[in-house]
Short mmCIF file of C-alpha atoms and ligand atoms in Angstrom, two decimals:
data_model
loop_
_atom_site.label_atom_id
_atom_site.label_comp_id
_atom_site.label_asym_id
_atom_site.label_seq_id
_atom_site.Cartn_x
_atom_site.Cartn_y
_atom_site.Cartn_z
CA MET A 1 24.47 -11.83 13.17
CA THR A 2 20.87 -13.05 12.68
CA GLN A 3 18.13 -10.79 11.53
CA GLN A 4 16.59 -10.73 14.57
CA SER A 5 19.73 -9.65 16.96
CA GLN A 6 20.07 -7.08 14.28
CA SER A 7 16.61 -5.54 14.42
CA GLN A 8 16.99 -5.59 18.22
CA MET A 9 20.05 -3.15 17.83
CA ASP A 10 18.21 -1.12 15.63
CA ALA A 11 15.31 -0.63 18.03
CA PRO A 12 16.68 -0.10 21.39
CA MET A 13 13.63 0.75 23.03
CA VAL A 14 12.86 -3.21 23.09
CA GLU A 15 16.07 -3.54 25.56
CA THR A 16 14.56 -1.00 28.07
CA GLU A 17 10.99 -2.38 27.93
CA ALA A 18 9.70 -3.91 31.17
CA LYS A 19 9.70 -7.72 30.62
CA PRO A 20 7.41 -10.14 32.43
CA GLY A 21 10.11 -10.95 35.16
CA ASP A 22 11.01 -7.50 36.00
CA GLY A 23 9.81 -6.16 39.30
CA PRO A 24 9.89 -7.28 43.08
CA VAL A 25 9.54 -10.83 44.15
CA ILE A 26 6.19 -11.36 46.13
CA LEU A 27 5.02 -14.38 48.21
CA GLY A 28 1.28 -14.93 47.82
CA ILE A 29 -0.85 -16.57 50.47
CA GLU A 30 -4.40 -17.78 50.07
CA SER A 31 -6.83 -19.29 52.59
CA THR A 32 -10.28 -17.81 51.96
CA CYS A 33 -12.37 -21.06 51.58
CA ASP A 34 -11.33 -24.51 51.07
CA GLU A 35 -7.67 -24.01 49.22
CA THR A 36 -4.51 -23.52 50.94
CA ALA A 37 -2.25 -22.06 48.55
CA ALA A 38 1.13 -20.16 47.84
CA ALA A 39 2.77 -18.76 45.12
CA VAL A 40 6.10 -16.95 44.15
CA VAL A 41 5.56 -14.26 41.37
CA ARG A 42 8.54 -11.88 40.29
CA GLY A 43 7.01 -8.94 38.35
CA LYS A 44 4.28 -10.48 36.25
CA GLN A 45 6.14 -13.76 36.02
CA LEU A 46 4.85 -16.74 37.82
CA LEU A 47 7.68 -18.99 39.64
CA SER A 48 5.76 -21.41 41.64
CA ASN A 49 2.15 -22.21 42.67
CA VAL A 50 0.99 -24.67 45.17
CA VAL A 51 -2.40 -25.61 45.78
CA ALA A 52 -3.84 -27.85 49.02
CA SER A 53 -7.55 -28.46 48.92
CA SER A 54 -9.51 -29.62 51.49
CA MET A 55 -12.84 -29.95 49.09
CA ASP A 56 -12.88 -33.88 49.50
CA GLU A 57 -13.50 -33.14 53.19
CA HIS A 58 -16.44 -31.02 52.66
CA ALA A 59 -18.13 -33.40 50.07
CA ARG A 60 -20.36 -35.53 52.32
CA TYR A 61 -21.57 -32.42 54.02
CA GLY A 62 -22.64 -31.04 50.97
CA GLY A 63 -20.82 -27.64 51.14
CA VAL A 64 -17.89 -26.31 52.98
CA ILE A 65 -17.79 -26.64 56.70
CA PRO A 66 -15.86 -23.53 58.23
CA GLU A 67 -14.40 -25.60 61.13
CA ILE A 68 -13.15 -28.22 58.89
CA ALA A 69 -11.59 -25.96 56.39
CA SER A 70 -9.84 -23.71 58.90
CA ARG A 71 -8.03 -27.19 60.73
CA ALA A 72 -7.09 -27.84 57.19
CA HIS A 73 -5.54 -24.51 56.59
CA ALA A 74 -3.48 -25.04 59.74
CA GLU A 75 -2.18 -28.26 58.74
CA SER A 76 -1.46 -27.08 55.27
CA PHE A 77 0.06 -23.44 55.66
CA VAL A 78 3.40 -24.50 56.43
CA PRO A 79 4.14 -27.44 53.78
CA VAL A 80 2.42 -25.23 50.88
CA VAL A 81 4.36 -22.00 51.70
CA SER A 82 7.61 -24.03 52.19
CA LYS A 83 6.86 -25.72 48.92
CA ALA A 84 5.83 -22.62 46.97
CA LEU A 85 9.56 -20.89 48.11
CA ALA A 86 11.08 -24.19 47.12
CA ASP A 87 9.92 -24.66 43.69
CA ALA A 88 10.81 -21.12 43.07
CA ASN A 89 14.28 -22.24 44.13
CA MET A 90 13.93 -19.54 47.06
CA ASP A 91 13.92 -18.97 50.76
CA ILE A 92 12.08 -16.25 52.64
CA SER A 93 14.98 -13.74 52.32
CA ASP A 94 14.76 -13.75 48.79
CA VAL A 95 11.33 -12.36 48.79
CA ASP A 96 10.60 -8.60 48.64
CA ALA A 97 6.79 -8.52 50.31
CA ILE A 98 4.50 -11.05 51.24
CA ALA A 99 0.67 -10.44 49.94
CA VAL A 100 -1.91 -12.50 51.67
CA SER A 101 -5.90 -12.64 51.29
CA ALA A 102 -7.52 -10.39 54.01
CA GLY A 103 -11.31 -10.87 52.67
CA PRO A 104 -13.75 -11.46 51.61
CA GLY A 105 -13.87 -15.21 52.91
CA LEU A 106 -14.56 -17.55 55.97
CA ALA A 107 -13.45 -15.75 58.92
CA GLY A 108 -11.70 -18.63 60.57
CA CYS A 109 -9.99 -19.42 57.15
CA LEU A 110 -8.69 -16.02 56.76
CA ALA A 111 -7.50 -15.84 60.37
CA VAL A 112 -5.10 -18.84 59.79
CA GLY A 113 -3.95 -17.39 56.71
CA VAL A 114 -3.40 -14.21 57.71
CA SER A 115 -2.00 -14.78 61.19
CA GLY A 116 0.74 -17.36 59.49
CA ALA A 117 1.68 -14.49 56.91
CA LYS A 118 1.92 -11.83 59.50
CA SER A 119 4.18 -14.39 61.41
CA LEU A 120 6.10 -14.82 58.40
CA ALA A 121 6.49 -10.98 57.60
CA TRP A 122 7.37 -10.16 60.93
CA SER A 123 10.13 -12.67 61.80
CA ALA A 124 11.96 -12.04 58.28
CA GLY A 125 11.48 -8.17 58.30
CA LYS A 126 9.31 -8.29 55.22
CA PRO A 127 6.62 -5.84 54.23
CA ILE A 128 2.97 -7.46 54.26
CA TYR A 129 0.22 -6.70 52.05
CA GLY A 130 -3.68 -7.56 53.24
CA ILE A 131 -5.33 -8.01 49.83
CA ASN A 132 -8.62 -8.28 48.54
CA HIS A 133 -9.40 -11.82 47.27
CA VAL A 134 -11.67 -10.93 44.68
CA ILE A 135 -9.52 -8.23 42.84
CA GLY A 136 -6.85 -10.75 42.92
CA HIS A 137 -9.03 -12.78 40.43
CA VAL A 138 -8.76 -9.89 37.72
CA GLY A 139 -5.18 -9.38 38.61
CA VAL A 140 -4.17 -13.01 38.03
CA THR A 141 -5.01 -12.55 34.48
CA GLN A 142 -1.84 -10.58 33.66
CA LEU A 143 0.42 -13.68 34.44
CA GLN A 144 -1.42 -15.12 30.81
CA PHE A 145 -2.32 -12.04 28.96
CA GLY A 146 -0.07 -9.35 30.23
CA ASP A 147 -0.95 -5.77 31.28
CA LEU A 148 -4.49 -4.40 32.14
CA PRO A 149 -5.56 -1.62 30.11
CA GLU A 150 -6.84 1.48 32.02
CA ASP A 151 -10.64 0.79 30.62
CA THR A 152 -10.78 -2.91 31.82
CA LEU A 153 -14.11 -4.30 33.02
CA ALA A 154 -14.13 -7.49 35.03
CA LEU A 155 -16.65 -10.15 35.52
CA ILE A 156 -16.11 -12.34 38.72
CA VAL A 157 -18.26 -15.21 39.17
CA SER A 158 -17.63 -18.11 41.80
CA GLY A 159 -19.32 -19.88 44.52
CA GLY A 160 -19.83 -16.70 46.86
CA HIS A 161 -19.42 -13.61 44.15
CA THR A 162 -21.03 -12.87 41.24
CA SER A 163 -19.63 -9.00 40.45
CA LEU A 164 -18.93 -6.84 37.39
CA LEU A 165 -16.24 -4.37 38.41
CA ARG A 166 -14.70 -1.35 36.64
CA VAL A 167 -10.82 -1.57 36.80
CA ARG A 168 -9.27 2.00 35.87
CA ASN A 169 -6.25 1.05 37.99
CA ILE A 170 -5.92 -2.24 39.67
CA ALA A 171 -3.77 -1.00 42.77
CA THR A 172 -5.78 1.96 43.41
CA ASP A 173 -9.18 2.34 41.53
CA VAL A 174 -11.74 -0.48 41.27
CA GLN A 175 -15.38 0.41 41.45
CA VAL A 176 -18.42 -1.78 41.81
CA VAL A 177 -20.77 -1.99 38.69
CA GLY A 178 -22.95 -4.61 39.54
CA SER A 179 -23.47 -7.72 41.59
CA THR A 180 -25.86 -10.58 42.74
CA LEU A 181 -28.85 -9.48 44.93
CA ASP A 182 -29.05 -13.15 46.18
CA ASP A 183 -27.48 -16.37 45.35
CA ALA A 184 -24.09 -16.33 43.19
CA ALA A 185 -24.04 -18.33 39.95
CA GLY A 186 -21.97 -21.06 41.56
CA GLU A 187 -24.18 -21.20 44.52
CA CYS A 188 -27.15 -21.70 42.24
CA PHE A 189 -25.73 -24.81 40.21
CA ASP A 190 -24.54 -26.30 43.51
CA LYS A 191 -28.09 -26.05 45.33
CA VAL A 192 -29.65 -27.42 41.56
CA ALA A 193 -27.10 -29.97 41.35
CA ARG A 194 -27.34 -31.21 44.94
CA LEU A 195 -31.58 -31.59 43.80
CA LEU A 196 -30.40 -33.67 41.14
CA GLY A 197 -28.22 -35.57 43.43
CA PHE A 198 -24.92 -34.41 42.30
CA PRO A 199 -21.88 -34.65 44.98
CA TYR A 200 -20.57 -31.20 46.06
CA PRO A 201 -19.31 -28.99 44.28
CA GLY A 202 -22.11 -29.85 41.90
CA GLY A 203 -21.28 -26.94 38.98
CA PRO A 204 -18.73 -29.03 37.21
CA TYR A 205 -21.50 -32.10 37.10
CA ILE A 206 -24.14 -29.29 35.79
CA ASP A 207 -21.74 -28.34 33.01
CA ARG A 208 -20.57 -31.54 31.96
CA HIS A 209 -24.16 -32.99 31.92
CA GLY A 210 -25.31 -29.67 30.28
CA GLN A 211 -23.07 -30.42 27.22
CA GLN A 212 -25.26 -33.42 26.25
CA GLY A 213 -28.88 -31.81 26.72
CA ASP A 214 -31.22 -29.53 25.02
CA PRO A 215 -30.69 -25.93 26.51
CA THR A 216 -34.30 -24.78 25.47
CA ALA A 217 -36.34 -28.26 27.01
CA LEU A 218 -37.23 -26.09 30.01
CA LYS A 219 -37.97 -22.25 30.16
CA VAL A 220 -35.79 -20.71 32.90
CA PRO A 221 -36.13 -17.10 33.92
CA MET A 222 -33.52 -14.93 33.24
CA GLY A 223 -33.33 -12.75 36.40
CA LEU A 224 -33.33 -8.92 36.27
CA THR A 225 -33.13 -8.92 32.42
CA GLN A 226 -36.85 -7.58 31.68
CA GLY A 227 -39.27 -4.57 32.89
CA ARG A 228 -38.73 -2.77 35.29
CA ALA A 229 -36.57 -4.88 37.60
CA GLY A 230 -34.32 -5.10 34.33
CA ALA A 231 -34.29 -1.51 34.13
CA GLU A 232 -33.18 -0.57 37.54
CA HIS A 233 -30.74 -3.38 37.79
CA PRO A 234 -29.04 -3.44 34.50
CA TYR A 235 -25.91 -4.92 35.83
CA ASP A 236 -26.94 -6.76 38.73
CA PHE A 237 -27.65 -10.30 39.01
CA SER A 238 -30.38 -12.74 40.65
CA PHE A 239 -30.31 -16.32 40.20
CA SER A 240 -32.44 -17.41 43.25
CA GLY A 241 -35.55 -17.34 40.94
CA VAL A 242 -33.81 -19.23 38.44
CA LYS A 243 -32.83 -21.91 41.12
CA THR A 244 -36.55 -22.00 42.37
CA ALA A 245 -38.01 -22.18 38.81
CA VAL A 246 -35.76 -25.27 38.20
CA ALA A 247 -36.25 -26.89 41.40
CA ARG A 248 -40.16 -26.56 41.06
CA TRP A 249 -40.24 -27.98 37.77
CA VAL A 250 -38.06 -31.20 38.84
CA GLU A 251 -40.28 -31.50 42.00
CA ALA A 252 -43.45 -31.56 39.79
CA ARG A 253 -41.85 -34.08 37.53
CA ARG A 254 -41.13 -36.50 40.38
CA ALA A 255 -44.70 -36.01 41.86
CA GLN A 256 -46.28 -37.25 38.60
CA GLY A 257 -43.96 -40.15 38.74
CA LEU A 258 -42.06 -38.82 35.64
CA ASP A 259 -38.59 -39.46 34.58
CA VAL A 260 -36.49 -36.14 35.25
CA PRO A 261 -34.66 -35.61 32.00
CA VAL A 262 -31.09 -34.61 33.90
CA ASP A 263 -28.98 -33.44 30.85
CA ASP A 264 -31.99 -31.21 29.63
CA VAL A 265 -32.48 -29.64 33.01
CA CYS A 266 -28.63 -28.95 33.28
CA ALA A 267 -28.53 -27.55 29.63
CA SER A 268 -31.26 -25.19 30.36
CA LEU A 269 -30.13 -23.89 33.69
CA ALA A 270 -26.61 -23.49 32.16
CA HIS A 271 -27.83 -21.49 29.00
CA SER A 272 -30.16 -19.35 31.40
CA VAL A 273 -27.20 -18.39 33.50
CA ALA A 274 -24.40 -17.95 30.79
CA THR A 275 -26.77 -16.04 28.61
CA VAL A 276 -27.28 -13.67 31.65
CA LEU A 277 -23.93 -13.16 32.71
CA SER A 278 -22.49 -12.64 29.30
CA ARG A 279 -25.26 -10.21 28.05
CA LYS A 280 -24.92 -7.86 31.26
CA ALA A 281 -21.10 -8.10 31.11
CA ILE A 282 -20.85 -7.28 27.25
CA ASP A 283 -23.52 -4.18 28.04
CA ALA A 284 -21.52 -3.08 30.76
CA CYS A 285 -18.70 -2.85 28.37
CA LYS A 286 -20.33 -0.97 25.95
CA ARG A 287 -21.85 1.32 28.64
CA PHE A 288 -18.43 2.06 30.31
CA ASP A 289 -16.63 2.14 27.09
CA SER A 290 -14.42 -0.81 28.13
CA HIS A 291 -12.60 -2.68 25.42
CA THR A 292 -11.26 -5.55 27.40
CA LEU A 293 -13.20 -7.93 29.55
CA ILE A 294 -11.58 -9.90 32.41
CA VAL A 295 -13.26 -12.97 33.54
CA GLY A 296 -12.52 -14.86 36.73
CA GLY A 297 -13.47 -16.99 39.89
CA GLY A 298 -14.26 -20.52 39.91
CA PHE A 299 -17.44 -20.45 37.97
CA SER A 300 -15.11 -19.20 34.94
CA ALA A 301 -14.25 -22.74 34.41
CA ASN A 302 -18.00 -23.32 32.96
CA SER A 303 -17.65 -24.17 29.34
CA GLN A 304 -21.45 -22.77 28.47
CA LEU A 305 -20.49 -19.47 29.91
CA ARG A 306 -16.77 -19.72 28.31
CA GLU A 307 -18.80 -20.17 25.08
CA ALA A 308 -21.36 -17.43 25.37
CA LEU A 309 -18.85 -14.94 26.41
CA ALA A 310 -16.23 -15.83 23.47
CA GLN A 311 -18.99 -15.15 20.88
CA ALA A 312 -20.54 -12.18 22.51
CA GLY A 313 -16.90 -10.79 22.78
CA ARG A 314 -16.40 -11.38 18.85
CA THR A 315 -19.66 -9.96 17.98
CA ALA A 316 -19.05 -6.85 20.27
CA GLY A 317 -15.43 -6.43 19.46
CA ILE A 318 -14.61 -6.77 23.08
CA ASP A 319 -11.24 -8.71 24.04
CA VAL A 320 -12.62 -11.41 26.59
CA ARG A 321 -9.73 -12.54 28.55
CA ILE A 322 -10.70 -15.82 30.48
CA PRO A 323 -7.79 -17.40 32.16
CA ARG A 324 -6.69 -21.07 32.22
CA ILE A 325 -8.71 -23.09 34.58
CA ALA A 326 -5.85 -23.18 37.31
CA LEU A 327 -5.76 -19.76 37.66
CA CYS A 328 -9.51 -19.25 37.48
CA THR A 329 -9.92 -21.27 40.67
CA ASP A 330 -8.52 -20.02 44.03
CA ASN A 331 -4.82 -19.95 44.13
CA GLY A 332 -2.02 -17.98 45.48
CA ALA A 333 -0.70 -16.77 42.34
CA MET A 334 -3.55 -14.20 42.09
CA VAL A 335 -2.84 -12.80 45.52
CA ALA A 336 1.03 -12.62 44.62
CA MET A 337 0.12 -10.87 41.20
CA LEU A 338 -2.15 -8.26 43.29
CA GLY A 339 0.87 -8.08 45.46
CA SER A 340 3.02 -7.02 42.84
CA ASN A 341 0.78 -4.50 41.48
CA LEU A 342 0.45 -2.66 45.11
CA MET A 343 4.18 -2.68 45.54
CA GLN A 344 4.98 -1.47 41.97
CA ALA A 345 2.24 1.23 42.41
CA GLY A 346 3.97 2.58 45.48
CA VAL A 347 1.02 1.78 47.49
CA ALA A 348 2.14 1.73 51.42
CA PRO A 349 1.98 -2.02 52.93
CA SER A 350 -0.48 -2.94 55.42
CA ALA A 351 0.18 -2.49 58.99
CA LEU A 352 1.34 -5.61 60.95
CA ASP A 353 -1.90 -5.02 62.75
CA PHE A 354 -4.43 -5.00 59.93
CA PRO A 355 -7.56 -6.94 60.81
CA ILE A 356 -9.16 -9.91 58.52
CA ASP A 357 -12.58 -8.76 56.80
CA SER A 358 -14.87 -11.52 56.14
CA ALA A 359 -17.15 -9.00 54.02
CA MET A 360 -14.32 -6.93 52.51
CA PRO A 361 -16.02 -4.10 50.18
CA LEU A 362 -14.76 -4.92 46.38
CA ASN A 363 -13.54 -1.15 46.06
CA ARG A 364 -11.10 -1.89 48.68
CA VAL A 365 -7.89 -3.25 46.90
CA SER A 366 -5.92 -3.70 50.17
CA MET A 367 -5.86 -2.98 53.99
CA SER A 368 -4.02 0.11 55.06
O1 LIG B 401 -13.87 -19.18 43.16
P1 LIG B 401 -14.16 -20.69 43.75
O2 LIG B 401 -12.91 -21.50 43.34
O3 LIG B 401 -14.51 -20.77 45.10
C1 LIG B 401 -15.23 -19.82 45.95
O4 LIG B 401 -16.48 -20.02 45.81
O5 LIG B 401 -14.73 -18.84 46.06
O6 LIG B 401 -15.33 -21.25 43.29
C2 LIG B 401 -16.23 -22.40 43.14
C3 LIG B 401 -17.41 -22.54 42.37
C4 LIG B 401 -18.44 -23.73 43.02
O7 LIG B 401 -19.65 -23.00 42.98
C5 LIG B 401 -18.25 -24.78 41.88
O8 LIG B 401 -19.49 -25.22 41.64
C6 LIG B 401 -18.05 -23.83 40.70
O9 LIG B 401 -17.29 -22.92 40.98
N1 LIG B 401 -17.87 -24.43 39.46
C7 LIG B 401 -18.44 -24.55 38.56
C8 LIG B 401 -17.65 -25.13 37.31
N2 LIG B 401 -16.35 -25.40 38.07
C9 LIG B 401 -16.51 -24.56 39.33
N3 LIG B 401 -19.38 -24.01 37.85
C10 LIG B 401 -20.11 -24.46 36.83
N4 LIG B 401 -19.25 -24.88 35.99
C11 LIG B 401 -18.05 -25.61 36.02
N5 LIG B 401 -17.41 -25.85 34.91
ZN1 LIG B 402 -12.48 -17.12 44.69
#
């Protein structure tokens, strides 16, 4: 008998503790924007994860075209869901429930995913959860880091959202602590990137060029951090002033016939946005006595933000959990994981006639 199995016998509690793979099998389906995605989760264990993106089809328009994205979802739904089940060695009869993003997102895109998921649920006789996509970005971290502590705070940053959430119980108790009053962080990066001539989505280009530039070259404002506005909105964000300041600076250089130092512009923008996001998120953790900060959404791939948060978390003694990039961007695993949380918490499934909600409030975890 080895040392390890001996100690397991001495401590029978270990045998009865929940393992990540204990729990219901959930098929998660995502179609809020330009990714058609499906995944299978058992408990907190990821069994498969399939993503098809229509991003390339939008690039020449400089942004996501809802009609094109909806059509792409209609094309990809069956292949993506079939592959997610096949990769997990399952068919629909092995699944305990289906979860699908019901909002927030583009209405036509949501309609495709929700209609497909409802048809599957109805024909296979399975319960269905219409879940909140943004809260899915919080839930997905459990696949990498394990359970969420009760005092969790979450910073969700994407092309459409910049929000601070207080998550006491991911299935039943999520509150909005702050959000952007205008542009989301990703939207701000995409708009500046367009001005600099980068293709859509421009966020990753700003990131890469910013790594080689001087972050102090331009004085970029830090929205809602100072004076009365800062005091009135301690946990809200504003990025439209940031975008305008950078645009004016670039246009003035061009008007004078001067070169635009692209790396410096990117570095200064990235520094301003990463500083504001990390400072406000850590301040909110202190205010709400949270020792865990979850970070999610496509923009959390940003290297300047990841570094600023890791450093601020170390200084403040806060456990900052930023998942690997594939779990930051939109995927089916986030939907399946939240479905698993809902089912395990005993939350009733959604009625089969639940609607989509393109502006689904962030304190609503699922549709009734
Ligand atoms: O969550 P997401 O995949 O889709 C939604 O908007 O819901 O986020 C996409 C956003 C885009 O604005 C994109 O430019 C931005 O995330 N993004 C980044 C990086 N990677 C993606 N922004 C800055 N740095 C990055 N490395
Ligand atoms: Zn998202």
